[in-house]
Each structure stands twice: as C-alpha cells, then as structure tokens.
Amino acid sequence: EDKVVQSPLSLVVHEGDTVTLNCSYEVTNFRSLLWYKQEKKAPTFLFMLTSSGIEKKSGRLSSILDKKELFSILNITATQTGDSAIYLCAVVTSNTGKLIFGQGTTLQVKP
Amino acid sequence: DAGVTQSPTHLIKTRGQQVTLRCSPISGHKSVSWYQQVLGQGPQFIFQYYEKEERGRENFPDRFSARQFPNYSSELNVNALLLGDSALYLCASSREVGTTGREGYTFGSGTRLTVV
C-alpha cells in the first residue's frame, strides 16, 4: 500500500530558530513530491521536487529530495511567527496523478 | 483570475441527511479532484474528474458520488451522512490529469462539513 509519512507531527520553536521537517514515502508509481503550507484551509504550493539532489529554494525555505532513500526534507531558517502552519508533503503518482498526502507537521513559532 | 472556488464554506448537517458540495475550477483547468481532510490528518483523495469523466476513485463508500459539468465545475454528493463524514472537503483543479508543478494543483479553501 502506498504511504507517505511525515515527522515530527508537531513542533514548537522560537522565532529565529531553524527547523527541518521530514517526509518519507513508499509509493509504487512515483512522479514527483510536493510540499504545501496550510494555514487555515487551502493548502498553498511551496515546492515540487522530481530529481534527487537538486535543492529548491524560496527565501528562507528550501527543500531537497533523495529518491534512493525515499525521503525529502523541508528546511525553514530564521523562522517567523508567520511560518506557523501545517506543512504537508504529498507524492504525485504517475498513473493517475492523484496526490498521496502525509499526516502533516504542525509548526508553531513563538515570538 | 479567480482561484478555485468552493461553496458553501461551512455546513452543519444531521446524521442521515444528504449534502452537495460545489467546486469551480480555475479558468482553463479541465480536471477537478476531491479530497477529504479529517482533523489532524492530511487530505485523502476521493475522486478525480477530467472532461466530465471519472478518472480515479479511492476506496470511499458508495454514499460518496461526484460529477463534472460541461463548464468543468464539479459537485460532490454524500448521502446518509455519518458522524465520521465530518471533515474539510477540498477541491483541487489542474489543467490536465497528472499535471504537476506550480500551476499543477491549486486547492480551494474547502467546505467544512460538520455532521451532528
């Protein structure tokens, strides 16, 4: 059975800290891996990763994929209170294009 | 451009009732997918529709059904509601089936369904 597992499930840090969120997967027809940020309702797109070893960066956020070890990490440096959210990892399957989500990591950044 | 719009935003129903949720995709997007997100969990795939045809379905009871209209909007219907159907129902639109990338999957803000 296809599955995506995220860790930790929740995290509390202080502003300025650096956090690393983990996502491991076992999916038969892997196409790509997506990271989303969910603050209230709609998940908003952060990164798409298809190839191993190529780091994607956007401001203080960065992510990388390891297709050999079947995991991805999302790094957030110099965290701010506005980074408080649920971070979702999802694998896109190549046959149907459906997204298989992990449970999410709830990040709380305290002032 | 309007994003993915879903209606209603909130809904309270009693057990046994039926509910219809609506989704309008981004203009130019032909595929609509529905996801159920139970509190504390990640979204779970329910259906995918493309060009008015069902292209994927997960193991949800037959009480869940959906359709897509000629204008690519979609409705999700749930019959004989159970307490366990309480969740955030998300709609995602994409230009084609399996499209990935920044433009690939755009989510609406969802419908929060509470069954009492």
PDB file of N, CA and C in Angstrom, chain B residues 1-102:
ATOM      1  N   ASP B   1      -7.404  36.735 -11.996  1.00  0.00           N
ATOM      2  CA  ASP B   1      -8.084  35.462 -12.230  1.00  0.00           C
ATOM      3  C   ASP B   1      -8.590  34.905 -10.918  1.00  0.00           C
ATOM      4  N   ALA B   2      -9.824  34.419 -10.919  1.00  0.00           N
ATOM      5  CA  ALA B   2     -10.347  33.796  -9.725  1.00  0.00           C
ATOM      6  C   ALA B   2      -9.648  32.464  -9.532  1.00  0.00           C
ATOM      7  N   GLY B   3      -9.411  32.124  -8.253  1.00  0.00           N
ATOM      8  CA  GLY B   3      -8.831  30.834  -7.964  1.00  0.00           C
ATOM      9  C   GLY B   3      -9.905  29.775  -7.979  1.00  0.00           C
ATOM     10  N   VAL B   4      -9.634  28.668  -7.296  1.00  0.00           N
ATOM     11  CA  VAL B   4     -10.624  27.610  -7.160  1.00  0.00           C
ATOM     12  C   VAL B   4     -11.634  28.046  -6.105  1.00  0.00           C
ATOM     13  N   THR B   5     -12.893  28.047  -6.463  1.00  0.00           N
ATOM     14  CA  THR B   5     -13.916  28.473  -5.503  1.00  0.00           C
ATOM     15  C   THR B   5     -14.781  27.295  -5.091  1.00  0.00           C
ATOM     16  N   GLN B   6     -15.044  27.232  -3.796  1.00  0.00           N
ATOM     17  CA  GLN B   6     -15.871  26.165  -3.251  1.00  0.00           C
ATOM     18  C   GLN B   6     -17.010  26.769  -2.450  1.00  0.00           C
ATOM     19  N   SER B   7     -18.148  26.089  -2.501  1.00  0.00           N
ATOM     20  CA  SER B   7     -19.284  26.540  -1.713  1.00  0.00           C
ATOM     21  C   SER B   7     -20.084  25.346  -1.221  1.00  0.00           C
ATOM     22  N   PRO B   8     -20.729  25.479  -0.059  1.00  0.00           N
ATOM     23  CA  PRO B   8     -20.579  26.586   0.884  1.00  0.00           C
ATOM     24  C   PRO B   8     -19.258  26.476   1.646  1.00  0.00           C
ATOM     25  N   THR B   9     -18.941  27.448   2.476  1.00  0.00           N
ATOM     26  CA  THR B   9     -17.700  27.395   3.249  1.00  0.00           C
ATOM     27  C   THR B   9     -17.877  26.542   4.496  1.00  0.00           C
ATOM     28  N   HIS B  10     -19.058  26.626   5.076  1.00  0.00           N
ATOM     29  CA  HIS B  10     -19.365  25.819   6.255  1.00  0.00           C
ATOM     30  C   HIS B  10     -20.751  25.214   6.094  1.00  0.00           C
ATOM     31  N   LEU B  11     -20.931  24.061   6.723  1.00  0.00           N
ATOM     32  CA  LEU B  11     -22.196  23.361   6.616  1.00  0.00           C
ATOM     33  C   LEU B  11     -22.380  22.472   7.833  1.00  0.00           C
ATOM     34  N   ILE B  12     -23.555  22.531   8.411  1.00  0.00           N
ATOM     35  CA  ILE B  12     -23.876  21.630   9.521  1.00  0.00           C
ATOM     36  C   ILE B  12     -25.071  20.789   9.105  1.00  0.00           C
ATOM     37  N   LYS B  13     -24.922  19.482   9.188  1.00  0.00           N
ATOM     38  CA  LYS B  13     -25.988  18.558   8.817  1.00  0.00           C
ATOM     39  C   LYS B  13     -26.182  17.547   9.947  1.00  0.00           C
ATOM     40  N   THR B  14     -27.331  16.901   9.941  1.00  0.00           N
ATOM     41  CA  THR B  14     -27.584  15.843  10.917  1.00  0.00           C
ATOM     42  C   THR B  14     -27.384  14.485  10.260  1.00  0.00           C
ATOM     43  N   ARG B  15     -27.127  13.509  11.077  1.00  0.00           N
ATOM     44  CA  ARG B  15     -26.903  12.153  10.575  1.00  0.00           C
ATOM     45  C   ARG B  15     -28.061  11.710   9.694  1.00  0.00           C
ATOM     46  N   GLY B  16     -27.734  11.032   8.603  1.00  0.00           N
ATOM     47  CA  GLY B  16     -28.755  10.521   7.710  1.00  0.00           C
ATOM     48  C   GLY B  16     -29.117  11.466   6.578  1.00  0.00           C
ATOM     49  N   GLN B  17     -28.761  12.742   6.732  1.00  0.00           N
ATOM     50  CA  GLN B  17     -29.071  13.697   5.677  1.00  0.00           C
ATOM     51  C   GLN B  17     -28.116  13.555   4.500  1.00  0.00           C
ATOM     52  N   GLN B  18     -28.420  14.302   3.458  1.00  0.00           N
ATOM     53  CA  GLN B  18     -27.603  14.312   2.253  1.00  0.00           C
ATOM     54  C   GLN B  18     -27.020  15.711   2.072  1.00  0.00           C
ATOM     55  N   VAL B  19     -25.838  15.782   1.449  1.00  0.00           N
ATOM     56  CA  VAL B  19     -25.198  17.077   1.257  1.00  0.00           C
ATOM     57  C   VAL B  19     -24.580  17.148  -0.145  1.00  0.00           C
ATOM     58  N   THR B  20     -24.586  18.347  -0.707  1.00  0.00           N
ATOM     59  CA  THR B  20     -23.951  18.601  -2.003  1.00  0.00           C
ATOM     60  C   THR B  20     -22.954  19.730  -1.855  1.00  0.00           C
ATOM     61  N   LEU B  21     -21.724  19.478  -2.226  1.00  0.00           N
ATOM     62  CA  LEU B  21     -20.659  20.477  -2.172  1.00  0.00           C
ATOM     63  C   LEU B  21     -20.277  20.840  -3.602  1.00  0.00           C
ATOM     64  N   ARG B  22     -19.919  22.097  -3.811  1.00  0.00           N
ATOM     65  CA  ARG B  22     -19.652  22.575  -5.164  1.00  0.00           C
ATOM     66  C   ARG B  22     -18.253  23.152  -5.313  1.00  0.00           C
ATOM     67  N   CYS B  23     -17.738  23.021  -6.531  1.00  0.00           N
ATOM     68  CA  CYS B  23     -16.379  23.484  -6.813  1.00  0.00           C
ATOM     69  C   CYS B  23     -16.323  24.047  -8.226  1.00  0.00           C
ATOM     70  N   SER B  24     -15.738  25.245  -8.345  1.00  0.00           N
ATOM     71  CA  SER B  24     -15.490  25.826  -9.667  1.00  0.00           C
ATOM     72  C   SER B  24     -13.990  25.920  -9.857  1.00  0.00           C
ATOM     73  N   PRO B  25     -13.455  25.270 -10.893  1.00  0.00           N
ATOM     74  CA  PRO B  25     -12.001  25.276 -11.074  1.00  0.00           C
ATOM     75  C   PRO B  25     -11.512  26.597 -11.653  1.00  0.00           C
ATOM     76  N   ILE B  26     -10.204  26.739 -11.691  1.00  0.00           N
ATOM     77  CA  ILE B  26      -9.594  27.892 -12.341  1.00  0.00           C
ATOM     78  C   ILE B  26      -9.934  27.836 -13.830  1.00  0.00           C
ATOM     79  N   SER B  27     -10.169  28.999 -14.413  1.00  0.00           N
ATOM     80  CA  SER B  27     -10.488  29.064 -15.831  1.00  0.00           C
ATOM     81  C   SER B  27      -9.382  28.392 -16.650  1.00  0.00           C
ATOM     82  N   GLY B  28      -9.794  27.488 -17.530  1.00  0.00           N
ATOM     83  CA  GLY B  28      -8.814  26.773 -18.351  1.00  0.00           C
ATOM     84  C   GLY B  28      -8.412  25.427 -17.796  1.00  0.00           C
ATOM     85  N   HIS B  29      -8.759  25.168 -16.530  1.00  0.00           N
ATOM     86  CA  HIS B  29      -8.469  23.878 -15.918  1.00  0.00           C
ATOM     87  C   HIS B  29      -9.626  22.913 -16.191  1.00  0.00           C
ATOM     88  N   LYS B  30      -9.272  21.712 -16.649  1.00  0.00           N
ATOM     89  CA  LYS B  30     -10.291  20.751 -17.031  1.00  0.00           C
ATOM     90  C   LYS B  30     -10.452  19.604 -16.041  1.00  0.00           C
ATOM     91  N   SER B  31      -9.525  19.505 -15.097  1.00  0.00           N
ATOM     92  CA  SER B  31      -9.558  18.397 -14.147  1.00  0.00           C
ATOM     93  C   SER B  31      -9.860  18.904 -12.744  1.00  0.00           C
ATOM     94  N   VAL B  32     -10.741  18.198 -12.065  1.00  0.00           N
ATOM     95  CA  VAL B  32     -11.092  18.523 -10.682  1.00  0.00           C
ATOM     96  C   VAL B  32     -10.939  17.267  -9.830  1.00  0.00           C
ATOM     97  N   SER B  33     -10.278  17.427  -8.695  1.00  0.00           N
ATOM     98  CA  SER B  33     -10.127  16.316  -7.748  1.00  0.00           C
ATOM     99  C   SER B  33     -10.720  16.722  -6.410  1.00  0.00           C
ATOM    100  N   TRP B  34     -11.261  15.758  -5.704  1.00  0.00           N
ATOM    101  CA  TRP B  34     -11.835  15.990  -4.379  1.00  0.00           C
ATOM    102  C   TRP B  34     -11.023  15.245  -3.328  1.00  0.00           C
ATOM    103  N   TYR B  35     -10.800  15.928  -2.194  1.00  0.00           N
ATOM    104  CA  TYR B  35     -10.057  15.348  -1.081  1.00  0.00           C
ATOM    105  C   TYR B  35     -10.840  15.566   0.211  1.00  0.00           C
ATOM    106  N   GLN B  36     -10.723  14.597   1.115  1.00  0.00           N
ATOM    107  CA  GLN B  36     -11.319  14.711   2.441  1.00  0.00           C
ATOM    108  C   GLN B  36     -10.188  14.864   3.456  1.00  0.00           C
ATOM    109  N   GLN B  37     -10.268  15.896   4.289  1.00  0.00           N
ATOM    110  CA  GLN B  37      -9.266  16.093   5.324  1.00  0.00           C
ATOM    111  C   GLN B  37      -9.921  16.073   6.693  1.00  0.00           C
ATOM    112  N   VAL B  38      -9.737  14.982   7.390  1.00  0.00           N
ATOM    113  CA  VAL B  38     -10.225  14.849   8.751  1.00  0.00           C
ATOM    114  C   VAL B  38      -9.256  15.577   9.671  1.00  0.00           C
ATOM    115  N   LEU B  39      -9.780  16.151  10.753  1.00  0.00           N
ATOM    116  CA  LEU B  39      -8.968  16.936  11.666  1.00  0.00           C
ATOM    117  C   LEU B  39      -7.737  16.150  12.133  1.00  0.00           C
ATOM    118  N   GLY B  40      -6.582  16.751  11.974  1.00  0.00           N
ATOM    119  CA  GLY B  40      -5.346  16.116  12.428  1.00  0.00           C
ATOM    120  C   GLY B  40      -4.700  15.193  11.417  1.00  0.00           C
ATOM    121  N   GLN B  41      -5.302  15.104  10.241  1.00  0.00           N
ATOM    122  CA  GLN B  41      -4.764  14.228   9.194  1.00  0.00           C
ATOM    123  C   GLN B  41      -4.491  15.027   7.926  1.00  0.00           C
ATOM    124  N   GLY B  42      -3.711  14.424   7.024  1.00  0.00           N
ATOM    125  CA  GLY B  42      -3.533  15.038   5.720  1.00  0.00           C
ATOM    126  C   GLY B  42      -4.728  14.742   4.834  1.00  0.00           C
ATOM    127  N   PRO B  43      -4.907  15.501   3.772  1.00  0.00           N
ATOM    128  CA  PRO B  43      -6.020  15.250   2.847  1.00  0.00           C
ATOM    129  C   PRO B  43      -5.930  13.852   2.231  1.00  0.00           C
ATOM    130  N   GLN B  44      -7.092  13.247   2.014  1.00  0.00           N
ATOM    131  CA  GLN B  44      -7.166  11.929   1.397  1.00  0.00           C
ATOM    132  C   GLN B  44      -7.970  12.017   0.110  1.00  0.00           C
ATOM    133  N   PHE B  45      -7.407  11.479  -0.953  1.00  0.00           N
ATOM    134  CA  PHE B  45      -8.025  11.511  -2.279  1.00  0.00           C
ATOM    135  C   PHE B  45      -9.342  10.756  -2.284  1.00  0.00           C
ATOM    136  N   ILE B  46     -10.373  11.381  -2.929  1.00  0.00           N
ATOM    137  CA  ILE B  46     -11.665  10.713  -3.081  1.00  0.00           C
ATOM    138  C   ILE B  46     -11.919  10.399  -4.563  1.00  0.00           C
ATOM    139  N   PHE B  47     -11.953  11.448  -5.370  1.00  0.00           N
ATOM    140  CA  PHE B  47     -12.293  11.323  -6.792  1.00  0.00           C
ATOM    141  C   PHE B  47     -11.422  12.247  -7.622  1.00  0.00           C
ATOM    142  N   GLN B  48     -11.306  11.893  -8.915  1.00  0.00           N
ATOM    143  CA  GLN B  48     -10.768  12.829  -9.888  1.00  0.00           C
ATOM    144  C   GLN B  48     -11.645  12.774 -11.134  1.00  0.00           C
ATOM    145  N   TYR B  49     -11.972  13.941 -11.672  1.00  0.00           N
ATOM    146  CA  TYR B  49     -12.761  14.039 -12.897  1.00  0.00           C
ATOM    147  C   TYR B  49     -11.994  14.847 -13.925  1.00  0.00           C
ATOM    148  N   TYR B  50     -12.095  14.381 -15.153  1.00  0.00           N
ATOM    149  CA  TYR B  50     -11.467  15.086 -16.273  1.00  0.00           C
ATOM    150  C   TYR B  50     -12.391  14.979 -17.470  1.00  0.00           C
ATOM    151  N   GLU B  51     -12.676  16.092 -18.069  1.00  0.00           N
ATOM    152  CA  GLU B  51     -13.575  16.123 -19.235  1.00  0.00           C
ATOM    153  C   GLU B  51     -14.867  15.362 -18.941  1.00  0.00           C
ATOM    154  N   LYS B  52     -15.377  15.586 -17.732  1.00  0.00           N
ATOM    155  CA  LYS B  52     -16.677  15.070 -17.307  1.00  0.00           C
ATOM    156  C   LYS B  52     -16.686  13.571 -17.031  1.00  0.00           C
ATOM    157  N   GLU B  53     -15.529  12.948 -17.083  1.00  0.00           N
ATOM    158  CA  GLU B  53     -15.469  11.520 -16.799  1.00  0.00           C
ATOM    159  C   GLU B  53     -14.639  11.262 -15.539  1.00  0.00           C
ATOM    160  N   GLU B  54     -15.050  10.250 -14.783  1.00  0.00           N
ATOM    161  CA  GLU B  54     -14.312   9.873 -13.588  1.00  0.00           C
ATOM    162  C   GLU B  54     -13.011   9.197 -14.024  1.00  0.00           C
ATOM    163  N   ARG B  55     -11.887   9.725 -13.531  1.00  0.00           N
ATOM    164  CA  ARG B  55     -10.590   9.192 -13.932  1.00  0.00           C
ATOM    165  C   ARG B  55      -9.877   8.493 -12.782  1.00  0.00           C
ATOM    166  N   GLY B  56     -10.421   8.612 -11.593  1.00  0.00           N
ATOM    167  CA  GLY B  56      -9.800   7.957 -10.439  1.00  0.00           C
ATOM    168  C   GLY B  56     -10.757   7.994  -9.281  1.00  0.00           C
ATOM    169  N   ARG B  57     -10.724   6.946  -8.463  1.00  0.00           N
ATOM    170  CA  ARG B  57     -11.597   6.869  -7.305  1.00  0.00           C
ATOM    171  C   ARG B  57     -10.899   6.055  -6.235  1.00  0.00           C
ATOM    172  N   GLU B  58     -10.951   6.570  -5.005  1.00  0.00           N
ATOM    173  CA  GLU B  58     -10.339   5.868  -3.887  1.00  0.00           C
ATOM    174  C   GLU B  58     -11.405   5.021  -3.210  1.00  0.00           C
ATOM    175  N   ASN B  59     -11.001   4.276  -2.179  1.00  0.00           N
ATOM    176  CA  ASN B  59     -11.930   3.369  -1.502  1.00  0.00           C
ATOM    177  C   ASN B  59     -12.836   4.107  -0.535  1.00  0.00           C
ATOM    178  N   PHE B  60     -13.737   4.881  -1.059  1.00  0.00           N
ATOM    179  CA  PHE B  60     -14.755   5.527  -0.253  1.00  0.00           C
ATOM    180  C   PHE B  60     -16.078   4.825  -0.506  1.00  0.00           C
ATOM    181  N   PRO B  61     -16.975   4.850   0.491  1.00  0.00           N
ATOM    182  CA  PRO B  61     -18.272   4.169   0.315  1.00  0.00           C
ATOM    183  C   PRO B  61     -19.043   4.735  -0.873  1.00  0.00           C
ATOM    184  N   ASP B  62     -19.995   3.936  -1.349  1.00  0.00           N
ATOM    185  CA  ASP B  62     -20.835   4.366  -2.467  1.00  0.00           C
ATOM    186  C   ASP B  62     -21.706   5.560  -2.102  1.00  0.00           C
ATOM    187  N   ARG B  63     -21.765   5.888  -0.825  1.00  0.00           N
ATOM    188  CA  ARG B  63     -22.527   7.075  -0.412  1.00  0.00           C
ATOM    189  C   ARG B  63     -21.899   8.347  -0.986  1.00  0.00           C
ATOM    190  N   PHE B  64     -20.638   8.251  -1.364  1.00  0.00           N
ATOM    191  CA  PHE B  64     -19.936   9.384  -1.962  1.00  0.00           C
ATOM    192  C   PHE B  64     -20.038   9.272  -3.487  1.00  0.00           C
ATOM    193  N   SER B  65     -20.477  10.347  -4.110  1.00  0.00           N
ATOM    194  CA  SER B  65     -20.533  10.383  -5.564  1.00  0.00           C
ATOM    195  C   SER B  65     -20.203  11.791  -6.027  1.00  0.00           C
ATOM    196  N   ALA B  66     -19.835  11.898  -7.276  1.00  0.00           N
ATOM    197  CA  ALA B  66     -19.481  13.212  -7.807  1.00  0.00           C
ATOM    198  C   ALA B  66     -19.804  13.250  -9.285  1.00  0.00           C
ATOM    199  N   ARG B  67     -19.796  14.454  -9.827  1.00  0.00           N
ATOM    200  CA  ARG B  67     -19.941  14.613 -11.266  1.00  0.00           C
ATOM    201  C   ARG B  67     -19.279  15.914 -11.679  1.00  0.00           C
ATOM    202  N   GLN B  68     -18.978  15.995 -12.969  1.00  0.00           N
ATOM    203  CA  GLN B  68     -18.399  17.206 -13.521  1.00  0.00           C
ATOM    204  C   GLN B  68     -19.274  17.684 -14.662  1.00  0.00           C
ATOM    205  N   PHE B  69     -19.463  18.970 -14.723  1.00  0.00           N
ATOM    206  CA  PHE B  69     -20.367  19.577 -15.695  1.00  0.00           C
ATOM    207  C   PHE B  69     -19.596  20.079 -16.920  1.00  0.00           C
ATOM    208  N   PRO B  70     -20.329  20.422 -18.000  1.00  0.00           N
ATOM    209  CA  PRO B  70     -19.653  20.890 -19.220  1.00  0.00           C
ATOM    210  C   PRO B  70     -18.737  22.090 -18.989  1.00  0.00           C
ATOM    211  N   ASN B  71     -19.037  22.907 -17.995  1.00  0.00           N
ATOM    212  CA  ASN B  71     -18.156  24.059 -17.728  1.00  0.00           C
ATOM    213  C   ASN B  71     -17.014  23.683 -16.778  1.00  0.00           C
ATOM    214  N   TYR B  72     -16.847  22.402 -16.516  1.00  0.00           N
ATOM    215  CA  TYR B  72     -15.782  21.817 -15.695  1.00  0.00           C
ATOM    216  C   TYR B  72     -15.973  22.002 -14.197  1.00  0.00           C
ATOM    217  N   SER B  73     -17.044  22.670 -13.779  1.00  0.00           N
ATOM    218  CA  SER B  73     -17.329  22.719 -12.353  1.00  0.00           C
ATOM    219  C   SER B  73     -17.742  21.324 -11.888  1.00  0.00           C
ATOM    220  N   SER B  74     -17.738  21.124 -10.593  1.00  0.00           N
ATOM    221  CA  SER B  74     -18.000  19.778 -10.079  1.00  0.00           C
ATOM    222  C   SER B  74     -18.831  19.844  -8.811  1.00  0.00           C
ATOM    223  N   GLU B  75     -19.561  18.781  -8.570  1.00  0.00           N
ATOM    224  CA  GLU B  75     -20.307  18.613  -7.326  1.00  0.00           C
ATOM    225  C   GLU B  75     -19.909  17.299  -6.677  1.00  0.00           C
ATOM    226  N   LEU B  76     -19.784  17.341  -5.353  1.00  0.00           N
ATOM    227  CA  LEU B  76     -19.571  16.133  -4.562  1.00  0.00           C
ATOM    228  C   LEU B  76     -20.824  15.923  -3.727  1.00  0.00           C
ATOM    229  N   ASN B  77     -21.412  14.750  -3.814  1.00  0.00           N
ATOM    230  CA  ASN B  77     -22.602  14.406  -3.048  1.00  0.00           C
ATOM    231  C   ASN B  77     -22.279  13.316  -2.037  1.00  0.00           C
ATOM    232  N   VAL B  78     -22.790  13.499  -0.851  1.00  0.00           N
ATOM    233  CA  VAL B  78     -22.648  12.474   0.177  1.00  0.00           C
ATOM    234  C   VAL B  78     -24.033  12.192   0.741  1.00  0.00           C
ATOM    235  N   ASN B  79     -24.453  10.940   0.651  1.00  0.00           N
ATOM    236  CA  ASN B  79     -25.761  10.521   1.167  1.00  0.00           C
ATOM    237  C   ASN B  79     -25.624   9.865   2.533  1.00  0.00           C
ATOM    238  N   ALA B  80     -26.730   9.799   3.231  1.00  0.00           N
ATOM    239  CA  ALA B  80     -26.790   9.077   4.518  1.00  0.00           C
ATOM    240  C   ALA B  80     -25.603   9.421   5.403  1.00  0.00           C
ATOM    241  N   LEU B  81     -25.463  10.704   5.689  1.00  0.00           N
ATOM    242  CA  LEU B  81     -24.304  11.199   6.422  1.00  0.00           C
ATOM    243  C   LEU B  81     -24.096  10.489   7.755  1.00  0.00           C
ATOM    244  N   LEU B  82     -22.815  10.243   8.047  1.00  0.00           N
ATOM    245  CA  LEU B  82     -22.393   9.675   9.324  1.00  0.00           C
ATOM    246  C   LEU B  82     -21.552  10.708  10.058  1.00  0.00           C
ATOM    247  N   LEU B  83     -21.446  10.532  11.373  1.00  0.00           N
ATOM    248  CA  LEU B  83     -20.628  11.458  12.164  1.00  0.00           C
ATOM    249  C   LEU B  83     -19.195  11.511  11.627  1.00  0.00           C
ATOM    250  N   GLY B  84     -18.709  10.365  11.152  1.00  0.00           N
ATOM    251  CA  GLY B  84     -17.347  10.272  10.651  1.00  0.00           C
ATOM    252  C   GLY B  84     -17.104  10.993   9.334  1.00  0.00           C
ATOM    253  N   ASP B  85     -18.174  11.494   8.720  1.00  0.00           N
ATOM    254  CA  ASP B  85     -18.016  12.267   7.481  1.00  0.00           C
ATOM    255  C   ASP B  85     -17.638  13.704   7.783  1.00  0.00           C
ATOM    256  N   SER B  86     -17.650  14.087   9.041  1.00  0.00           N
ATOM    257  CA  SER B  86     -17.256  15.445   9.412  1.00  0.00           C
ATOM    258  C   SER B  86     -15.803  15.663   9.036  1.00  0.00           C
ATOM    259  N   ALA B  87     -15.566  16.673   8.224  1.00  0.00           N
ATOM    260  CA  ALA B  87     -14.218  16.896   7.700  1.00  0.00           C
ATOM    261  C   ALA B  87     -14.207  18.178   6.886  1.00  0.00           C
ATOM    262  N   LEU B  88     -13.003  18.568   6.455  1.00  0.00           N
ATOM    263  CA  LEU B  88     -12.827  19.630   5.481  1.00  0.00           C
ATOM    264  C   LEU B  88     -12.736  18.967   4.109  1.00  0.00           C
ATOM    265  N   TYR B  89     -13.605  19.353   3.199  1.00  0.00           N
ATOM    266  CA  TYR B  89     -13.598  18.786   1.857  1.00  0.00           C
ATOM    267  C   TYR B  89     -12.948  19.790   0.914  1.00  0.00           C
ATOM    268  N   LEU B  90     -11.837  19.362   0.331  1.00  0.00           N
ATOM    269  CA  LEU B  90     -11.043  20.228  -0.531  1.00  0.00           C
ATOM    270  C   LEU B  90     -11.202  19.830  -1.986  1.00  0.00           C
ATOM    271  N   CYS B  91     -11.234  20.825  -2.822  1.00  0.00           N
ATOM    272  CA  CYS B  91     -11.283  20.613  -4.256  1.00  0.00           C
ATOM    273  C   CYS B  91      -9.972  21.142  -4.833  1.00  0.00           C
ATOM    274  N   ALA B  92      -9.386  20.407  -5.751  1.00  0.00           N
ATOM    275  CA  ALA B  92      -8.160  20.851  -6.417  1.00  0.00           C
ATOM    276  C   ALA B  92      -8.391  20.821  -7.918  1.00  0.00           C
ATOM    277  N   SER B  93      -7.975  21.875  -8.608  1.00  0.00           N
ATOM    278  CA  SER B  93      -8.125  21.862 -10.056  1.00  0.00           C
ATOM    279  C   SER B  93      -6.753  21.852 -10.715  1.00  0.00           C
ATOM    280  N   SER B  94      -6.698  21.254 -11.892  1.00  0.00           N
ATOM    281  CA  SER B  94      -5.470  21.236 -12.680  1.00  0.00           C
ATOM    282  C   SER B  94      -5.838  21.288 -14.148  1.00  0.00           C
ATOM    283  N   ARG B  95      -4.865  21.709 -14.943  1.00  0.00           N
ATOM    284  CA  ARG B  95      -5.152  21.904 -16.368  1.00  0.00           C
ATOM    285  C   ARG B  95      -5.456  20.560 -17.054  1.00  0.00           C
ATOM    286  N   GLU B  96      -4.653  19.571 -16.710  1.00  0.00           N
ATOM    287  CA  GLU B  96      -4.847  18.239 -17.272  1.00  0.00           C
ATOM    288  C   GLU B  96      -4.739  17.232 -16.138  1.00  0.00           C
ATOM    289  N   VAL B  97      -4.978  15.972 -16.423  1.00  0.00           N
ATOM    290  CA  VAL B  97      -4.772  14.914 -15.439  1.00  0.00           C
ATOM    291  C   VAL B  97      -3.279  14.720 -15.244  1.00  0.00           C
ATOM    292  N   GLY B  98      -2.865  14.702 -13.983  1.00  0.00           N
ATOM    293  CA  GLY B  98      -1.467  14.416 -13.692  1.00  0.00           C
ATOM    294  C   GLY B  98      -0.539  15.593 -13.855  1.00  0.00           C
ATOM    295  N   THR B  99      -1.089  16.777 -14.089  1.00  0.00           N
ATOM    296  CA  THR B  99      -0.233  17.968 -14.211  1.00  0.00           C
ATOM    297  C   THR B  99       0.442  18.259 -12.893  1.00  0.00           C
ATOM    298  N   THR B 100       1.707  18.551 -12.928  1.00  0.00           N
ATOM    299  CA  THR B 100       2.421  18.872 -11.702  1.00  0.00           C
ATOM    300  C   THR B 100       3.073  20.231 -11.838  1.00  0.00           C
ATOM    301  N   GLY B 101       3.675  20.672 -10.775  1.00  0.00           N
ATOM    302  CA  GLY B 101       4.328  21.974 -10.823  1.00  0.00           C
ATOM    303  C   GLY B 101       3.476  23.050 -10.207  1.00  0.00           C
ATOM    304  N   ARG B 102       4.006  24.264 -10.203  1.00  0.00           N
ATOM    305  CA  ARG B 102       3.341  25.370  -9.536  1.00  0.00           C
ATOM    306  C   ARG B 102       1.921  25.560 -10.051  1.00  0.00           C
TER     307      ARG B 102
END
